[in-house]
GROMACS .gro file of C-alpha atoms in nm:
model
  392
    1MET     CA    1  -0.935   1.898   2.333
    2THR     CA    2  -0.927   1.605   2.576
    3PRO     CA    3  -1.267   1.416   2.611
    4PRO     CA    4  -1.419   1.411   2.951
    5PRO     CA    5  -1.376   1.115   3.177
    6LEU     CA    6  -1.584   0.795   3.105
    7SER     CA    7  -1.943   0.851   3.195
    8PRO     CA    8  -2.141   0.578   3.399
    9PRO     CA    9  -2.310   0.439   3.083
   10GLU     CA   10  -1.975   0.407   2.927
   11LEU     CA   11  -1.814   0.239   3.226
   12TYR     CA   12  -2.091  -0.013   3.212
   13ARG     CA   13  -2.069  -0.061   2.844
   14TYR     CA   14  -1.679  -0.114   2.858
   15ALA     CA   15  -1.683  -0.319   3.180
   16ARG     CA   16  -1.508  -0.615   3.013
   17HIS     CA   17  -1.225  -0.390   2.893
   18LEU     CA   18  -1.190  -0.233   3.241
   19ALA     CA   19  -1.121  -0.573   3.386
   20LEU     CA   20  -0.861  -0.651   3.111
   21PRO     CA   21  -0.495  -0.650   3.212
   22HIS     CA   22  -0.292  -0.418   2.990
   23LEU     CA   23  -0.596  -0.206   2.915
   24GLY     CA   24  -0.821  -0.116   3.214
   25MET     CA   25  -0.948   0.237   3.287
   26GLU     CA   26  -0.642   0.409   3.163
   27GLY     CA   27  -0.640   0.228   2.834
   28GLN     CA   28  -1.011   0.280   2.779
   29GLN     CA   29  -0.963   0.659   2.833
   30ARG     CA   30  -0.702   0.648   2.573
   31LEU     CA   31  -0.940   0.481   2.330
   32LYS     CA   32  -1.192   0.754   2.402
   33GLU     CA   33  -0.935   1.011   2.327
   34GLY     CA   34  -0.818   0.838   2.009
   35ARG     CA   35  -0.886   0.954   1.653
   36VAL     CA   36  -0.875   0.679   1.386
   37LEU     CA   37  -0.918   0.722   1.010
   38CYS     CA   38  -1.056   0.410   0.826
   39VAL     CA   39  -0.971   0.441   0.463
   40GLY     CA   40  -1.256   0.236   0.292
   41THR     CA   41  -1.568   0.101   0.429
   42GLY     CA   42  -1.584  -0.225   0.223
   43GLY     CA   43  -1.459  -0.572   0.305
   44LEU     CA   44  -1.189  -0.473   0.552
   45GLY     CA   45  -1.345  -0.151   0.656
   46SER     CA   46  -1.662  -0.315   0.770
   47PRO     CA   47  -1.529  -0.532   1.054
   48LEU     CA   48  -1.254  -0.303   1.155
   49ALA     CA   49  -1.487  -0.001   1.187
   50LEU     CA   50  -1.752  -0.205   1.375
   51TYR     CA   51  -1.496  -0.333   1.625
   52LEU     CA   52  -1.325   0.001   1.670
   53ALA     CA   53  -1.661   0.160   1.737
   54ALA     CA   54  -1.752  -0.116   1.980
   55ALA     CA   55  -1.420  -0.080   2.156
   56GLY     CA   56  -1.496   0.289   2.230
   57VAL     CA   57  -1.256   0.471   1.991
   58GLY     CA   58  -1.370   0.826   2.042
   59THR     CA   59  -1.345   0.953   1.689
   60LEU     CA   60  -1.384   0.748   1.371
   61GLY     CA   61  -1.317   0.903   1.036
   62LEU     CA   62  -1.449   0.729   0.726
   63VAL     CA   63  -1.313   0.783   0.370
   64ASP     CA   64  -1.517   0.636   0.089
   65PHE     CA   65  -1.696   0.778  -0.225
   66ASP     CA   66  -1.859   0.442  -0.342
   67VAL     CA   67  -2.230   0.332  -0.306
   68VAL     CA   68  -2.351  -0.001  -0.169
   69ASP     CA   69  -2.396  -0.272  -0.430
   70ALA     CA   70  -2.569  -0.600  -0.372
   71SER     CA   71  -2.255  -0.788  -0.460
   72ASN     CA   72  -2.086  -0.617  -0.168
   73LEU     CA   73  -2.315  -0.782   0.093
   74GLN     CA   74  -2.137  -1.118   0.089
   75ARG     CA   75  -1.848  -0.965   0.288
   76GLN     CA   76  -1.917  -0.598   0.372
   77ILE     CA   77  -2.115  -0.675   0.680
   78ILE     CA   78  -2.145  -0.310   0.792
   79HIS     CA   79  -2.406  -0.263   0.510
   80GLY     CA   80  -2.746  -0.427   0.482
   81THR     CA   81  -2.990  -0.509   0.193
   82SER     CA   82  -3.186  -0.191   0.251
   83ASP     CA   83  -2.868   0.014   0.206
   84VAL     CA   84  -2.818  -0.089  -0.153
   85GLY     CA   85  -2.770   0.229  -0.364
   86ARG     CA   86  -2.673   0.446  -0.058
   87PRO     CA   87  -2.337   0.606  -0.014
   88LYS     CA   88  -2.125   0.357   0.189
   89ILE     CA   89  -2.015   0.615   0.439
   90GLU     CA   90  -2.367   0.714   0.524
   91SER     CA   91  -2.466   0.341   0.565
   92ALA     CA   92  -2.152   0.273   0.775
   93ARG     CA   93  -2.224   0.581   0.987
   94ASP     CA   94  -2.577   0.471   1.078
   95ARG     CA   95  -2.457   0.120   1.171
   96ILE     CA   96  -2.169   0.253   1.381
   97ARG     CA   97  -2.424   0.468   1.575
   98GLU     CA   98  -2.618   0.167   1.651
   99VAL     CA   99  -2.321  -0.019   1.770
  100ASN     CA  100  -2.205   0.272   1.990
  101PRO     CA  101  -2.367   0.611   2.013
  102HIS     CA  102  -2.070   0.748   2.210
  103VAL     CA  103  -1.856   0.744   1.905
  104GLU     CA  104  -1.822   1.055   1.693
  105VAL     CA  105  -1.815   0.969   1.329
  106VAL     CA  106  -1.664   1.204   1.069
  107LEU     CA  107  -1.751   1.150   0.710
  108HIS     CA  108  -1.506   1.220   0.413
  109ASP     CA  109  -1.725   1.156   0.116
  110THR     CA  110  -1.441   1.178  -0.133
  111ARG     CA  111  -1.179   0.981  -0.334
  112LEU     CA  112  -0.844   1.001  -0.144
  113THR     CA  113  -0.593   1.172  -0.375
  114ALA     CA  114  -0.252   1.322  -0.365
  115SER     CA  115  -0.415   1.667  -0.338
  116ASN     CA  116  -0.618   1.594  -0.026
  117ALA     CA  117  -0.462   1.306   0.151
  118LEU     CA  118  -0.224   1.503   0.381
  119GLY     CA  119  -0.500   1.738   0.492
  120ILE     CA  120  -0.734   1.447   0.573
  121LEU     CA  121  -0.487   1.216   0.751
  122ALA     CA  122  -0.337   1.502   0.948
  123GLY     CA  123  -0.630   1.509   1.187
  124TYR     CA  124  -0.597   1.153   1.303
  125ASP     CA  125  -0.360   0.947   1.539
  126VAL     CA  126  -0.373   0.613   1.350
  127VAL     CA  127  -0.471   0.546   0.979
  128VAL     CA  128  -0.613   0.203   0.895
  129ASP     CA  129  -0.587   0.096   0.530
  130GLY     CA  130  -0.893  -0.095   0.422
  131THR     CA  131  -0.843  -0.026   0.054
  132ASP     CA  132  -0.848  -0.274  -0.243
  133ASN     CA  133  -0.645  -0.096  -0.503
  134PHE     CA  134  -0.263  -0.036  -0.531
  135PRO     CA  135  -0.278   0.347  -0.609
  136THR     CA  136  -0.466   0.427  -0.277
  137ARG     CA  137  -0.245   0.176  -0.083
  138TYR     CA  138   0.082   0.343  -0.189
  139LEU     CA  139  -0.078   0.698  -0.139
  140VAL     CA  140  -0.182   0.604   0.218
  141ASN     CA  141   0.159   0.458   0.297
  142ASP     CA  142   0.350   0.756   0.161
  143ALA     CA  143   0.122   1.015   0.339
  144CYS     CA  144   0.150   0.828   0.671
  145VAL     CA  145   0.531   0.820   0.649
  146ILE     CA  146   0.535   1.192   0.563
  147LEU     CA  147   0.300   1.279   0.853
  148GLY     CA  148   0.459   1.031   1.098
  149LYS     CA  149   0.125   0.833   1.140
  150PRO     CA  150   0.112   0.450   1.197
  151ASN     CA  151  -0.046   0.278   0.896
  152VAL     CA  152  -0.233  -0.044   0.992
  153TYR     CA  153  -0.220  -0.247   0.672
  154GLY     CA  154  -0.442  -0.517   0.559
  155SER     CA  155  -0.508  -0.692   0.229
  156ILE     CA  156  -0.707  -0.982   0.095
  157PHE     CA  157  -0.710  -1.205  -0.209
  158ARG     CA  158  -0.924  -1.507  -0.275
  159TRP     CA  159  -0.839  -1.725   0.032
  160GLU     CA  160  -0.540  -1.535   0.154
  161GLY     CA  161  -0.486  -1.232   0.366
  162GLN     CA  162  -0.206  -1.019   0.506
  163ALA     CA  163  -0.175  -0.767   0.793
  164SER     CA  164   0.097  -0.560   0.923
  165VAL     CA  165   0.172  -0.210   1.072
  166PHE     CA  166   0.383   0.029   0.862
  167GLY     CA  167   0.516   0.379   0.915
  168VAL     CA  168   0.632   0.343   1.267
  169PRO     CA  169   0.956   0.533   1.313
  170GLY     CA  170   1.259   0.306   1.257
  171GLU     CA  171   1.045   0.037   1.111
  172PRO     CA  172   0.966  -0.050   0.753
  173CYS     CA  173   0.697   0.099   0.543
  174TYR     CA  174   0.495  -0.055   0.272
  175ARG     CA  175   0.747   0.056   0.003
  176CYS     CA  176   1.015  -0.134   0.194
  177LEU     CA  177   0.818  -0.448   0.120
  178PHE     CA  178   0.670  -0.362  -0.221
  179ARG     CA  179   0.912  -0.129  -0.391
  180GLU     CA  180   0.689  -0.123  -0.697
  181PRO     CA  181   0.338  -0.206  -0.778
  182PRO     CA  182   0.269  -0.518  -0.979
  183PRO     CA  183   0.201  -0.460  -1.354
  184PRO     CA  184  -0.144  -0.344  -1.428
  185GLY     CA  185  -0.393  -0.630  -1.447
  186LEU     CA  186  -0.148  -0.894  -1.301
  187VAL     CA  187  -0.344  -0.906  -0.968
  188PRO     CA  188  -0.722  -0.937  -1.020
  189ASN     CA  189  -0.955  -0.741  -0.797
  190CYS     CA  190  -1.236  -0.905  -0.598
  191ALA     CA  191  -1.483  -0.899  -0.878
  192GLU     CA  192  -1.236  -1.076  -1.107
  193GLY     CA  193  -1.059  -1.310  -0.867
  194GLY     CA  194  -1.327  -1.358  -0.600
  195VAL     CA  195  -1.282  -1.346  -0.223
  196LEU     CA  196  -1.406  -1.567   0.059
  197GLY     CA  197  -1.663  -1.352   0.237
  198ALA     CA  198  -1.535  -1.423   0.590
  199LEU     CA  199  -1.174  -1.357   0.503
  200PRO     CA  200  -1.196  -0.982   0.548
  201GLY     CA  201  -1.364  -1.043   0.879
  202VAL     CA  202  -1.037  -1.213   0.994
  203ILE     CA  203  -0.800  -0.961   0.857
  204GLY     CA  204  -1.022  -0.658   0.950
  205SER     CA  205  -1.039  -0.786   1.307
  206LEU     CA  206  -0.662  -0.810   1.322
  207GLN     CA  207  -0.638  -0.460   1.202
  208ALA     CA  208  -0.886  -0.344   1.477
  209MET     CA  209  -0.677  -0.525   1.734
  210GLU     CA  210  -0.358  -0.363   1.615
  211THR     CA  211  -0.531  -0.017   1.622
  212VAL     CA  212  -0.648  -0.069   1.975
  213LYS     CA  213  -0.295  -0.176   2.080
  214LEU     CA  214  -0.134   0.125   1.920
  215LEU     CA  215  -0.381   0.366   2.081
  216THR     CA  216  -0.331   0.211   2.432
  217GLY     CA  217   0.027   0.109   2.416
  218ALA     CA  218  -0.064  -0.257   2.503
  219GLY     CA  219   0.136  -0.545   2.382
  220GLU     CA  220   0.358  -0.561   2.077
  221SER     CA  221   0.249  -0.428   1.747
  222LEU     CA  222   0.293  -0.594   1.402
  223ALA     CA  223   0.542  -0.333   1.303
  224GLY     CA  224   0.844  -0.506   1.133
  225ARG     CA  225   0.635  -0.825   1.090
  226LEU     CA  226   0.400  -0.937   0.811
  227LEU     CA  227   0.133  -1.188   0.895
  228ILE     CA  228   0.006  -1.413   0.616
  229PHE     CA  229  -0.315  -1.614   0.660
  230ASP     CA  230  -0.422  -1.902   0.441
  231ALA     CA  231  -0.785  -1.981   0.497
  232LEU     CA  232  -0.777  -2.294   0.291
  233GLU     CA  233  -0.509  -2.442   0.503
  234MET     CA  234  -0.599  -2.256   0.811
  235SER     CA  235  -0.243  -2.162   0.855
  236TRP     CA  236  -0.048  -1.848   0.956
  237ARG     CA  237   0.307  -1.752   0.859
  238GLU     CA  238   0.508  -1.463   0.995
  239ILE     CA  239   0.783  -1.285   0.789
  240ARG     CA  240   1.022  -1.044   0.962
  241LEU     CA  241   1.055  -0.725   0.778
  242ALA     CA  242   1.349  -0.468   0.787
  243ARG     CA  243   1.346  -0.102   0.689
  244ASN     CA  244   1.519  -0.059   0.348
  245PRO     CA  245   1.768   0.219   0.412
  246GLU     CA  246   1.740   0.305   0.036
  247CYS     CA  247   1.356   0.320   0.047
  248PRO     CA  248   1.258   0.624  -0.157
  249VAL     CA  249   1.008   0.727   0.103
  250CYS     CA  250   1.133   0.628   0.446
  251GLY     CA  251   1.509   0.557   0.369
  252ASP     CA  252   1.809   0.724   0.508
  253GLN     CA  253   1.811   0.959   0.208
  254PRO     CA  254   1.455   0.966   0.073
  255THR     CA  255   1.435   1.057  -0.287
  256GLN     CA  256   1.046   1.126  -0.282
  257ALA     CA  257   0.971   1.424  -0.052
  258GLY     CA  258   0.599   1.462  -0.142
  259LEU     CA  259   0.300   1.277  -0.286
  260ILE     CA  260   0.298   1.185  -0.653
  261ASP     CA  261   0.032   1.081  -0.917
  262TYR     CA  262  -0.027   0.734  -0.782
  263ASP     CA  263  -0.261   0.626  -1.080
  264LEU     CA  264   0.032   0.698  -1.308
  265PHE     CA  265   0.279   0.531  -1.078
  266CYS     CA  266   0.063   0.206  -1.078
  267GLY     CA  267   0.006   0.226  -1.447
  268VAL     CA  268  -0.369   0.283  -1.428
  269GLY     CA  269  -0.406   0.610  -1.595
  270PRO     CA  270  -0.459   0.965  -1.458
  271ALA     CA  271  -0.654   1.023  -1.136
  272ALA     CA  272  -1.017   1.102  -1.213
  273ALA     CA  273  -1.036   1.368  -0.940
  274ASP     CA  274  -0.710   1.529  -1.028
  275GLY     CA  275  -0.763   1.575  -1.397
  276PRO     CA  276  -0.542   1.445  -1.672
  277ALA     CA  277  -0.172   1.364  -1.591
  278SER     CA  278   0.105   1.585  -1.702
  279PRO     CA  279   0.228   1.488  -2.054
  280VAL     CA  280   0.508   1.246  -2.053
  281PRO     CA  281   0.735   1.179  -2.355
  282SER     CA  282   0.647   0.852  -2.515
  283VAL     CA  283   0.902   0.580  -2.459
  284PRO     CA  284   0.940   0.288  -2.714
  285THR     CA  285   0.951  -0.058  -2.559
  286LEU     CA  286   1.102  -0.388  -2.634
  287THR     CA  287   0.994  -0.733  -2.512
  288PRO     CA  288   1.264  -0.926  -2.328
  289ARG     CA  289   1.291  -1.160  -2.631
  290GLU     CA  290   1.344  -0.862  -2.867
  291ALA     CA  291   1.595  -0.708  -2.628
  292ALA     CA  292   1.784  -1.047  -2.597
  293ALA     CA  293   1.809  -1.076  -2.971
  294LEU     CA  294   1.958  -0.718  -2.993
  295LEU     CA  295   2.198  -0.786  -2.714
  296GLY     CA  296   2.315  -1.098  -2.881
  297GLY     CA  297   2.384  -0.920  -3.205
  298GLU     CA  298   2.694  -0.765  -3.364
  299ASP     CA  299   2.616  -0.400  -3.246
  300PRO     CA  300   2.447  -0.459  -2.905
  301PRO     CA  301   2.267  -0.173  -2.735
  302LEU     CA  302   2.367  -0.037  -2.404
  303LEU     CA  303   2.164  -0.209  -2.118
  304VAL     CA  304   2.112   0.007  -1.803
  305ASP     CA  305   1.971  -0.147  -1.492
  306VAL     CA  306   1.820   0.127  -1.270
  307ARG     CA  307   1.722  -0.086  -0.981
  308ASP     CA  308   1.848  -0.041  -0.622
  309PRO     CA  309   2.186  -0.196  -0.517
  310TRP     CA  310   2.029  -0.475  -0.308
  311GLU     CA  311   1.820  -0.581  -0.614
  312TRP     CA  312   2.119  -0.588  -0.841
  313SER     CA  313   2.312  -0.796  -0.580
  314ALA     CA  314   2.047  -1.065  -0.574
  315GLY     CA  315   2.059  -1.105  -0.950
  316ASN     CA  316   2.143  -0.908  -1.271
  317LEU     CA  317   2.238  -0.910  -1.625
  318GLY     CA  318   2.595  -0.813  -1.581
  319ALA     CA  319   2.709  -1.112  -1.785
  320MET     CA  320   2.527  -0.950  -2.075
  321GLY     CA  321   2.709  -0.613  -2.025
  322ALA     CA  322   2.450  -0.439  -1.808
  323LEU     CA  323   2.546  -0.103  -1.659
  324HIS     CA  324   2.415  -0.059  -1.302
  325VAL     CA  325   2.296   0.290  -1.237
  326PRO     CA  326   2.033   0.324  -0.971
  327LEU     CA  327   1.751   0.561  -1.056
  328ALA     CA  328   1.838   0.785  -0.760
  329SER     CA  329   2.191   0.830  -0.900
  330LEU     CA  330   2.083   0.868  -1.260
  331GLU     CA  331   2.131   1.251  -1.297
  332GLU     CA  332   2.486   1.255  -1.131
  333ARG     CA  333   2.596   0.959  -1.340
  334MET     CA  334   2.449   1.057  -1.666
  335ASP     CA  335   2.772   1.086  -1.837
  336GLU     CA  336   2.839   0.711  -1.773
  337ILE     CA  337   2.548   0.649  -2.005
  338THR     CA  338   2.572   0.916  -2.261
  339GLY     CA  339   2.932   0.838  -2.331
  340PRO     CA  340   2.911   0.469  -2.400
  341ALA     CA  341   2.570   0.525  -2.565
  342ALA     CA  342   2.715   0.741  -2.841
  343GLY     CA  343   2.574   0.591  -3.167
  344ARG     CA  344   2.416   0.300  -2.975
  345ALA     CA  345   2.066   0.216  -2.877
  346VAL     CA  346   1.996   0.214  -2.492
  347ILE     CA  347   1.771  -0.029  -2.323
  348VAL     CA  348   1.666   0.068  -1.969
  349CYS     CA  349   1.547  -0.200  -1.735
  350CYS     CA  350   1.413  -0.252  -1.369
  351ARG     CA  351   1.202  -0.500  -1.191
  352VAL     CA  352   0.870  -0.459  -1.374
  353GLY     CA  353   0.930  -0.156  -1.601
  354GLU     CA  354   0.797   0.139  -1.391
  355ARG     CA  355   1.130   0.291  -1.267
  356SER     CA  356   1.300   0.212  -1.602
  357ALA     CA  357   1.014   0.410  -1.784
  358ARG     CA  358   1.086   0.713  -1.570
  359ALA     CA  359   1.455   0.676  -1.638
  360ALA     CA  360   1.404   0.637  -2.003
  361VAL     CA  361   1.211   0.964  -2.010
  362ARG     CA  362   1.500   1.147  -1.836
  363LEU     CA  363   1.738   1.009  -2.087
  364ILE     CA  364   1.524   1.119  -2.382
  365GLN     CA  365   1.486   1.463  -2.231
  366ALA     CA  366   1.868   1.460  -2.194
  367GLY     CA  367   1.902   1.410  -2.565
  368VAL     CA  368   1.987   1.042  -2.580
  369PRO     CA  369   1.854   0.895  -2.898
  370ASN     CA  370   1.712   0.549  -2.952
  371VAL     CA  371   1.610   0.486  -2.592
  372TYR     CA  372   1.389   0.187  -2.515
  373ASN     CA  373   1.221   0.053  -2.208
  374LEU     CA  374   1.223  -0.323  -2.128
  375ARG     CA  375   0.861  -0.415  -2.130
  376GLY     CA  376   0.762  -0.604  -1.812
  377GLY     CA  377   1.095  -0.566  -1.665
  378LEU     CA  378   1.340  -0.824  -1.545
  379LEU     CA  379   1.047  -1.030  -1.405
  380GLU     CA  380   0.932  -1.072  -1.759
  381TRP     CA  381   1.276  -1.141  -1.867
  382ALA     CA  382   1.306  -1.433  -1.598
  383ARG     CA  383   0.962  -1.564  -1.726
  384THR     CA  384   1.037  -1.558  -2.097
  385VAL     CA  385   1.412  -1.561  -2.159
  386ASP     CA  386   1.627  -1.675  -1.864
  387PRO     CA  387   1.447  -1.834  -1.557
  388ASP     CA  388   1.771  -1.851  -1.369
  389VAL     CA  389   1.793  -1.478  -1.322
  390VAL     CA  390   1.694  -1.392  -0.965
  391VAL     CA  391   1.468  -1.100  -0.951
  392LEU     CA  392   1.331  -0.974  -0.611
   0.00000   0.00000   0.00000
């Protein structure tokens, strides 16, 4: 249902927008008709929700299940001292209504999961990712690609921030940039690593601007570009991004058609809201040093690299006899492994050990004995065994 034209109070409120080239009356009406979902009402969600409300976005959906803590107030400016202990989405809703009573606020008091994400995201035009954890970040990306929704991305860490737009048809998605999550515990959260309070204000405001541009058609979006902000140096860098034709989600022949268990994918355990994960066969692991010792022995194991072709081209262990079988081709090329592996151990590797763990499970299920996963992947190999190996 199309909202009615701007009322006299709205015309007065948005007067500075109406005078703005590339926006004007038509653009403001598009904002009023727009439906935006803000995933998270924390550091990034605070400024982006406030600015989107002030800009006149007609419907703002808020997804969060956390409560306000006093340690949030250093950066989560949508909440106040009197809100400590309240659900964040209720505190954010009340503040948004103070900023602009013409905005409809829809609350989703829940943890976003693979079981509810498609249903929630389907009702919005643009999704803005204000999350601070990798499982939800990958979940939002994959759901947006499946639904064809733009994903306005932002992330912060200590003194640095990033922003981009993913999921636009023909442009890269988050998986094209970060094929796999980092190993669990490698990237500290805000509580562990700290974050400059004003930093999410910068990045969240960028996300709000990108959302306004997407809704109104003004200017050029950040699709295909990643902005990196360094607050200590007060500098910006821009990296051009290209869609990966072999991306498992948005590639030419996607290998992942639906949503998955993202807690398991990111190595942080089963999703609390979804119950325990399905049982997975246990895979023995070897450290890179242990693997290197075996590979240099008299009866070396078969080393199988399941990374994508572009990763293999950048750097590999072919000199040590590694067999390249991308994960997507594993089933059809299984005989290339089972034949040479007869009577030998098999070590499976990838970048950080996530894809190789899945490949190892398939090999075990296919009856291959003595299968091992390279712990920490080739990144750990480059760190502890051979720093000359290029791992992207």
